[in-house]
């Protein structure tokens, strides 16, 4: 999550306070509050977004002028870039650390096609790049050099712009000034992608591989995505496919939506997507939501558990330590005496039917309540598809006879497909907070 008041532009902050209430930053968890953005007239949202874009273009021009003076770049070329920058053109931003896995080069795989996209006189597009590579990341530095060189080609002057000395101030300008935030990481290497979270809070829509935060954040009609599944093991082929998808989405969807205007010269579909982005995506990735999740899911549970553990001079931890020692003494001596599972080789499984099975264990003196048995099933992977965990179900202890315990299960077949099924035993205790706190398991 990112800190909303820090990363929200001043004009967006005014709109939020006017629409949601002056205390809106204290009520970020109220999802119905965010829905009020849909009551804001489309013209007001579009005017604000256009104002932010215009402010970014002016800021870039000023920055280029300063950079040209300090670094003795070609002044004529800098003037040409500034002249070509268009405050009314669809503006797409790509700004981050230039690590190679982020694939900044993806957009440049077909320069002729890219040139046609950015130089369409009726529907122009411009890309703003910024970022730094680690001092020892030579491939990352080479990526920056490549983009800078391409940006100086005649057909890309003012259409592809690389801004040096990326810092927080520039980041704030970019996340609220561009129309789209582009992210193209190699699957599944994106850790989070907080820059995109900052962008959506400012009405900037996200376009990314379904990786990092966007795997959770993407909503239909609130941004664009490339699928998370790989089509090729060969990264070169995968890059080729992803580049093709980016070009196609730009040409057939994104650019058309941006330039399709109503009688008030407002892109109604585009503005509706901005509303959806703010209402349905932004509130899920604030620091407020993140902290509340930590408090509700972890801190308060840990506090309640700590109180219980401290009672009666730490009686429960002492008993739990003794129990773990006992389980470890007997664990290797537990034996599978008998089992009866449905025979998958007979092909008898039919959706809607319920099947039963059982396991009889020699518990070596342990009680049936201390040992659990469960079925684990996954959908089988094939080709490029990974195994998908489909769930687990614990058996019921139905009979105890001395050291022997019988566990039975009923399983209903709910879907068609090819599945892998496994059976395992594990230790059970009411005061183990998580299975991994005592990670013993035996597969049958």
Coordinates of C-alpha atoms in Angstrom, one line a residue:
X1 CA 0.0 0.0 0.0
X2 CA 1.0 3.6 -0.5
X3 CA 0.3 6.7 1.6
X4 CA -2.6 8.4 0.0
X5 CA -2.2 12.0 1.3
X6 CA 1.5 12.0 0.3
X7 CA 1.0 10.8 -3.3
X8 CA -2.3 12.5 -4.1
X9 CA -1.8 15.6 -6.3
X10 CA -3.1 18.9 -4.7
X11 CA -5.9 19.3 -7.3
X12 CA -7.0 15.7 -6.8
X13 CA -6.9 16.2 -3.1
X14 CA -9.3 19.1 -3.5
X15 CA -11.6 17.0 -5.6
X16 CA -11.5 14.2 -3.0
X17 CA -12.3 16.5 -0.1
X18 CA -15.2 18.1 -2.1
X19 CA -16.6 14.8 -3.2
X20 CA -15.9 12.5 -0.2
X21 CA -15.9 15.0 2.6
X22 CA -13.1 17.0 4.2
X23 CA -12.4 14.1 6.6
X24 CA -12.1 11.6 3.8
X25 CA -8.5 10.7 4.6
X26 CA -9.7 9.5 8.0
X27 CA -12.4 7.3 6.4
X28 CA -10.4 5.6 3.7
X29 CA -11.7 2.1 4.6
X30 CA -15.3 3.2 3.7
X31 CA -15.7 1.7 0.3
X32 CA -19.1 3.4 -0.4
X33 CA -17.3 6.7 0.1
X34 CA -15.1 6.0 -2.9
X35 CA -18.1 5.2 -5.1
X36 CA -19.1 8.9 -4.9
X37 CA -16.5 9.6 -7.5
X38 CA -19.1 8.4 -10.0
X39 CA -21.3 11.4 -9.1
X40 CA -18.6 13.8 -10.3
X41 CA -19.5 15.2 -13.8
X42 CA -17.4 13.8 -16.6
X43 CA -16.3 17.3 -17.7
X44 CA -14.9 18.1 -14.2
X45 CA -12.8 14.9 -14.2
X46 CA -11.6 15.4 -17.8
X47 CA -10.7 19.0 -17.2
X48 CA -8.7 18.1 -14.1
X49 CA -6.9 15.3 -15.9
X50 CA -6.1 17.5 -18.9
X51 CA -4.9 20.2 -16.5
X52 CA -2.5 17.7 -14.9
X53 CA -1.3 16.5 -18.2
X54 CA -0.6 20.1 -19.3
X55 CA 1.2 20.8 -16.1
X56 CA 3.4 17.7 -16.6
X57 CA 4.3 18.8 -20.2
X58 CA 5.2 22.3 -19.0
X59 CA 7.3 20.8 -16.2
X60 CA 9.1 18.5 -18.7
X61 CA 9.9 21.4 -21.0
X62 CA 11.4 23.3 -18.1
X63 CA 13.4 20.3 -17.0
X64 CA 14.7 19.7 -20.5
X65 CA 15.8 23.3 -20.7
X66 CA 17.8 23.1 -17.5
X67 CA 19.3 19.7 -18.5
X68 CA 20.4 21.1 -21.8
X69 CA 22.1 24.0 -20.1
X70 CA 23.9 21.9 -17.5
X71 CA 24.9 19.0 -19.7
X72 CA 25.6 20.9 -22.9
X73 CA 23.2 18.7 -24.9
X74 CA 22.2 19.8 -28.4
X75 CA 20.2 23.0 -27.7
X76 CA 18.5 22.8 -31.1
X77 CA 17.3 19.2 -30.4
X78 CA 16.0 20.2 -27.0
X79 CA 14.0 23.0 -28.5
X80 CA 12.7 20.5 -31.1
X81 CA 11.6 18.1 -28.4
X82 CA 9.9 20.8 -26.4
X83 CA 8.1 22.1 -29.4
X84 CA 6.9 18.5 -30.4
X85 CA 5.5 17.7 -26.9
X86 CA 1.7 18.0 -27.0
X87 CA -0.4 18.7 -23.9
X88 CA -3.5 17.2 -25.6
X89 CA -1.9 14.0 -26.8
X90 CA -2.4 10.6 -25.1
X91 CA 0.6 10.4 -22.7
X92 CA 1.9 7.1 -21.4
X93 CA 4.5 7.0 -18.6
X94 CA 7.1 4.3 -17.8
X95 CA 9.2 5.3 -14.8
X96 CA 11.0 3.0 -12.4
X97 CA 14.3 1.3 -11.6
X98 CA 15.8 0.1 -14.8
X99 CA 16.3 -3.5 -14.0
X100 CA 16.3 -5.8 -17.0
X101 CA 13.4 -7.9 -15.8
X102 CA 11.1 -4.9 -16.1
X103 CA 11.6 -5.1 -19.9
X104 CA 11.7 -1.4 -20.7
X105 CA 12.8 -2.5 -24.2
X106 CA 9.5 -4.3 -25.0
X107 CA 7.9 -1.2 -26.5
X108 CA 10.7 -0.9 -29.1
X109 CA 10.7 -4.3 -30.7
X110 CA 8.9 -3.0 -33.8
X111 CA 10.1 0.6 -34.4
X112 CA 8.2 1.1 -37.6
X113 CA 4.9 0.1 -36.0
X114 CA 5.7 2.3 -32.9
X115 CA 6.4 5.2 -35.2
X116 CA 3.0 4.8 -36.9
X117 CA 1.4 4.8 -33.5
X118 CA 3.1 7.9 -32.1
X119 CA 3.0 9.9 -35.4
X120 CA -0.7 9.5 -36.1
X121 CA -1.6 13.2 -36.9
X122 CA -5.3 12.7 -35.7
X123 CA -4.5 10.6 -32.7
X124 CA -1.0 11.3 -31.4
X125 CA 0.6 9.4 -28.6
X126 CA 3.7 10.3 -26.6
X127 CA 5.8 8.2 -24.1
X128 CA 7.6 9.6 -21.1
X129 CA 10.4 7.4 -19.7
X130 CA 12.3 8.1 -16.5
X131 CA 14.4 6.0 -14.0
X132 CA 17.8 5.0 -12.9
X133 CA 19.8 1.8 -13.1
X134 CA 22.0 0.5 -10.2
X135 CA 25.6 1.6 -10.7
X136 CA 26.7 -2.0 -11.2
X137 CA 23.8 -3.0 -13.4
X138 CA 25.4 -2.5 -16.8
X139 CA 22.5 -4.2 -18.8
X140 CA 20.1 -1.8 -17.0
X141 CA 22.3 1.2 -18.0
X142 CA 22.5 -0.1 -21.6
X143 CA 18.6 -0.1 -21.7
X144 CA 18.6 3.6 -20.8
X145 CA 21.2 4.3 -23.4
X146 CA 19.1 2.5 -26.0
X147 CA 15.9 4.4 -25.2
X148 CA 17.8 7.8 -25.2
X149 CA 19.3 6.9 -28.6
X150 CA 15.9 6.0 -30.0
X151 CA 14.3 9.1 -28.6
X152 CA 16.7 11.2 -30.7
X153 CA 15.8 9.7 -34.0
X154 CA 13.8 12.1 -36.2
X155 CA 10.6 10.1 -36.1
X156 CA 10.6 9.9 -32.3
X157 CA 11.7 13.5 -31.4
X158 CA 9.2 14.7 -28.8
X159 CA 7.2 11.4 -29.0
X160 CA 9.6 9.3 -26.9
X161 CA 11.2 11.3 -24.1
X162 CA 13.6 10.1 -21.5
X163 CA 13.9 12.3 -18.4
X164 CA 17.2 12.1 -16.4
X165 CA 17.7 12.4 -12.6
X166 CA 14.5 10.6 -11.6
X167 CA 13.5 11.6 -8.1
X168 CA 10.4 11.9 -5.9
X169 CA 9.3 15.2 -7.3
X170 CA 9.5 14.0 -10.8
X171 CA 7.6 10.8 -9.8
X172 CA 4.8 12.8 -8.2
X173 CA 4.5 14.8 -11.4
X174 CA 4.4 11.7 -13.6
X175 CA 1.9 9.6 -11.7
X176 CA -0.7 12.3 -11.9
X177 CA 0.2 13.9 -15.2
X178 CA 0.3 10.9 -17.6
X179 CA -2.9 9.2 -18.8
X180 CA -1.6 5.6 -18.5
X181 CA 1.1 4.0 -16.3
X182 CA 2.8 1.2 -18.3
X183 CA 4.5 -1.7 -16.6
X184 CA 5.9 -4.7 -18.5
X185 CA 7.8 -7.0 -16.1
X186 CA 8.9 -10.5 -16.8
X187 CA 6.5 -12.9 -15.2
X188 CA 6.5 -13.6 -12.2
X189 CA 9.4 -11.3 -11.0
X190 CA 7.5 -8.2 -10.1
X191 CA 7.5 -7.9 -6.3
X192 CA 4.8 -5.2 -6.0
X193 CA 4.8 -2.1 -8.3
X194 CA 3.8 0.7 -5.9
X195 CA 4.3 3.4 -8.6
X196 CA 1.2 2.0 -10.3
X197 CA -0.7 2.2 -7.0
X198 CA 0.2 5.9 -6.7
X199 CA -0.9 6.5 -10.3
X200 CA -4.4 5.1 -9.9
X201 CA -5.2 7.4 -7.0
X202 CA -4.6 10.3 -9.3
X203 CA -6.9 9.1 -12.1
X204 CA -4.1 7.5 -14.1
X205 CA -5.0 4.1 -15.4
X206 CA -2.7 1.1 -15.2
X207 CA -1.6 -1.1 -18.1
X208 CA 0.6 -4.0 -17.0
X209 CA 1.3 -7.7 -17.0
X210 CA -0.9 -9.4 -14.3
X211 CA 2.0 -9.6 -12.0
X212 CA 2.9 -7.9 -8.7
X213 CA 0.0 -5.7 -7.3
X214 CA -1.8 -5.7 -10.6
X215 CA -2.5 -9.4 -10.3
X216 CA -4.8 -8.4 -7.4
X217 CA -5.7 -4.9 -8.6
X218 CA -6.9 -5.4 -12.1
X219 CA -10.6 -4.8 -12.7
X220 CA -12.3 -5.0 -16.1
X221 CA -13.0 -1.4 -17.3
X222 CA -10.5 0.0 -14.9
X223 CA -7.3 -0.4 -16.8
X224 CA -5.6 -2.9 -19.1
X225 CA -3.7 -6.1 -18.7
X226 CA -1.4 -8.7 -20.3
X227 CA -2.3 -12.2 -19.0
X228 CA -0.1 -13.6 -16.3
X229 CA 0.3 -17.0 -18.1
X230 CA 3.3 -17.5 -20.2
X231 CA 2.7 -18.8 -23.7
X232 CA 6.4 -19.6 -24.3
X233 CA 9.3 -21.0 -22.3
X234 CA 11.6 -19.1 -24.6
X235 CA 11.8 -15.5 -23.2
X236 CA 12.5 -14.0 -26.6
X237 CA 9.3 -15.5 -28.1
X238 CA 7.4 -14.4 -25.0
X239 CA 8.7 -10.8 -25.4
X240 CA 7.7 -10.9 -29.1
X241 CA 4.1 -11.9 -28.1
X242 CA 3.8 -9.4 -25.3
X243 CA 5.0 -6.6 -27.6
X244 CA 2.5 -7.6 -30.2
X245 CA -0.3 -7.5 -27.5
X246 CA 0.8 -4.0 -26.4
X247 CA 0.8 -2.6 -29.9
X248 CA -2.6 -4.2 -30.6
X249 CA -4.2 -3.0 -27.4
X250 CA -2.9 0.5 -28.1
X251 CA -4.1 0.6 -31.7
X252 CA -7.5 -1.1 -31.3
X253 CA -8.6 -0.2 -27.8
X254 CA -6.7 2.4 -25.8
X255 CA -6.1 5.1 -28.4
X256 CA -9.6 4.8 -29.8
X257 CA -11.2 5.2 -26.3
X258 CA -9.0 8.2 -25.6
X259 CA -9.9 10.1 -28.8
X260 CA -13.6 9.0 -29.0
X261 CA -15.3 12.2 -27.8
X262 CA -18.9 13.2 -27.2
X263 CA -20.6 16.4 -28.1
X264 CA -18.9 18.2 -25.2
X265 CA -15.5 16.9 -26.5
X266 CA -15.2 14.6 -23.6
X267 CA -14.1 10.9 -24.0
X268 CA -17.0 9.5 -22.0
X269 CA -15.8 5.9 -21.9
X270 CA -12.3 7.0 -20.8
X271 CA -13.7 9.1 -18.0
X272 CA -15.9 6.2 -16.8
X273 CA -12.8 4.0 -16.7
X274 CA -11.1 6.7 -14.5
X275 CA -14.1 6.7 -12.2
X276 CA -13.9 2.9 -12.0
X277 CA -10.1 3.1 -11.3
X278 CA -10.6 5.5 -8.4
X279 CA -13.7 3.7 -7.0
X280 CA -12.7 0.1 -7.3
X281 CA -8.9 -0.1 -7.5
X282 CA -7.4 2.8 -5.5
X283 CA -9.0 2.1 -2.1
X284 CA -7.6 -1.4 -2.1
X285 CA -4.0 -0.2 -2.2
X286 CA -3.7 2.6 0.4
X287 CA -1.4 2.3 3.4
X288 CA -4.5 2.7 5.5
X289 CA -5.9 -0.6 4.1
X290 CA -2.6 -2.3 4.5
X291 CA -2.2 -1.3 8.1
X292 CA -5.8 -2.3 8.9
X293 CA -5.2 -5.7 7.4
X294 CA -2.1 -6.1 9.5
X295 CA -4.0 -5.1 12.6
X296 CA -7.0 -7.3 11.9
X297 CA -5.3 -10.3 10.5
X298 CA -2.1 -10.5 12.5
X299 CA -1.5 -8.0 15.3
X300 CA -4.9 -8.3 17.2
X301 CA -4.8 -12.1 16.8
X302 CA -1.3 -12.2 18.1
X303 CA -2.2 -10.0 21.0
X304 CA -5.1 -12.2 21.9
X305 CA -3.0 -15.3 21.6
X306 CA -0.2 -13.8 23.7
X307 CA -2.7 -13.0 26.5
X308 CA -3.8 -16.7 26.6
X309 CA -0.3 -18.0 26.5
X310 CA 0.8 -15.9 29.5
X311 CA -2.0 -17.2 31.7
X312 CA -1.3 -19.4 34.7
X313 CA 2.5 -18.8 34.6
X314 CA 2.8 -19.7 30.9
X315 CA 1.0 -23.0 31.3
X316 CA 0.0 -23.5 27.7
X317 CA 3.5 -23.1 26.2
X318 CA 4.9 -25.6 28.7
X319 CA 2.2 -28.1 27.8
X320 CA 2.7 -27.5 24.1
X321 CA 6.4 -28.1 24.4
X322 CA 5.9 -31.4 26.2
X323 CA 3.3 -32.4 23.6
X324 CA 5.7 -31.7 20.7
X325 CA 8.4 -33.7 22.4
X326 CA 5.9 -36.6 22.7
X327 CA 4.8 -36.4 19.1
X328 CA 8.5 -36.4 17.9
X329 CA 9.1 -39.6 19.9
X330 CA 6.2 -41.5 18.3
X331 CA 6.1 -39.9 14.8
X332 CA 8.3 -42.4 13.0
X333 CA 6.5 -45.3 14.5
X334 CA 3.1 -44.5 13.2
X335 CA 2.1 -47.1 10.6
X336 CA -0.5 -47.4 7.9
X337 CA -2.2 -50.7 8.7
X338 CA -4.9 -50.5 6.0
X339 CA -6.2 -48.1 3.4
X340 CA -9.0 -48.1 0.9
X341 CA -9.1 -45.3 -1.7
X342 CA -11.2 -45.0 -4.9
X343 CA -9.4 -46.6 -7.8
X344 CA -8.7 -43.9 -10.4
X345 CA -7.6 -46.6 -12.9
X346 CA -11.2 -47.9 -13.2
X347 CA -12.3 -44.5 -14.6
X348 CA -15.4 -44.5 -12.3
X349 CA -15.3 -40.9 -11.3
X350 CA -18.4 -38.9 -12.4
X351 CA -19.2 -35.3 -11.6
X352 CA -21.9 -35.1 -8.9
X353 CA -21.1 -38.5 -7.4
X354 CA -19.7 -38.9 -3.9
X355 CA -16.9 -41.3 -3.2
X356 CA -15.6 -42.7 0.1
X357 CA -12.3 -44.0 1.5
X358 CA -10.6 -44.9 4.7
X359 CA -7.2 -45.2 6.4
X360 CA -6.4 -47.3 9.4
X361 CA -3.3 -46.2 11.4
X362 CA -1.3 -47.7 14.2
X363 CA -0.7 -44.6 16.3
X364 CA 1.9 -46.1 18.6
X365 CA 0.2 -44.9 21.7
X366 CA -0.9 -41.5 20.5
X367 CA -4.6 -40.5 20.7
X368 CA -6.7 -40.2 17.5
X369 CA -7.3 -36.5 18.4
X370 CA -3.5 -35.8 18.1
X371 CA -3.2 -37.1 14.5
X372 CA -5.1 -35.8 11.5
X373 CA -5.5 -37.3 8.0
X374 CA -6.5 -35.3 4.9
X375 CA -6.9 -35.5 1.2
X376 CA -5.1 -32.9 -0.9
X377 CA -6.1 -32.4 -4.6
X378 CA -4.7 -30.3 -7.4
X379 CA -5.7 -29.8 -11.0
X380 CA -2.9 -31.3 -13.1
X381 CA -0.7 -29.0 -15.1
X382 CA 0.0 -29.6 -18.8
X383 CA 2.4 -27.9 -21.1
X384 CA 2.9 -24.4 -19.7
X385 CA 0.0 -24.6 -17.2
X386 CA 1.2 -25.1 -13.6
X387 CA -0.4 -27.3 -11.0
X388 CA -3.4 -25.5 -9.3
X389 CA -4.2 -26.2 -5.7
X390 CA -7.9 -27.1 -5.5
X391 CA -8.2 -27.7 -1.7
X392 CA -7.9 -30.2 1.1
X393 CA -10.4 -32.0 3.2
X394 CA -9.8 -33.6 6.6
X395 CA -10.9 -37.2 7.3
X396 CA -13.2 -38.0 10.2
X397 CA -12.1 -40.5 12.9
X398 CA -14.9 -43.0 12.9
X399 CA -13.4 -45.9 15.1
X400 CA -10.7 -46.4 17.7
X401 CA -9.6 -49.9 18.7
X402 CA -6.6 -49.9 21.1
X403 CA -3.7 -48.4 19.2
X404 CA -5.6 -48.5 15.9
X405 CA -7.6 -45.6 14.6
X406 CA -9.8 -45.6 11.5
X407 CA -10.3 -42.4 9.5
X408 CA -12.9 -42.1 6.7
X409 CA -13.8 -39.5 4.2
X410 CA -16.5 -38.6 1.7
X411 CA -15.5 -36.6 -1.4
X412 CA -17.9 -35.2 -4.0
X413 CA -16.6 -34.7 -7.5
X414 CA -17.5 -31.1 -8.3
X415 CA -15.8 -30.5 -11.7
X416 CA -14.4 -32.3 -14.7
X417 CA -10.7 -32.4 -15.5
X418 CA -7.5 -34.2 -14.7
X419 CA -6.5 -34.1 -11.0
X420 CA -3.7 -35.2 -8.8
X421 CA -4.7 -36.5 -5.4
X422 CA -2.6 -37.1 -2.3
X423 CA -3.2 -38.3 1.2
X424 CA -1.2 -37.3 4.3
X425 CA -1.1 -37.4 8.1
X426 CA -0.2 -34.5 10.4
X427 CA -0.1 -33.7 14.1
X428 CA -3.0 -31.7 15.6
X429 CA -3.2 -29.5 18.6
X430 CA -5.7 -26.7 19.4
X431 CA -3.0 -24.3 20.4
X432 CA -0.8 -24.6 17.3
X433 CA -1.5 -21.3 15.5
X434 CA -0.4 -22.5 12.1
X435 CA 0.5 -25.9 10.5
X436 CA 4.0 -24.6 9.8
X437 CA 4.6 -24.0 13.6
X438 CA 5.1 -27.8 13.9
X439 CA 5.8 -28.8 10.3
X440 CA 5.6 -32.6 10.5
X441 CA 3.8 -34.4 7.6
X442 CA 3.8 -37.9 6.1
X443 CA 2.4 -38.7 2.8
X444 CA 0.6 -42.0 2.5

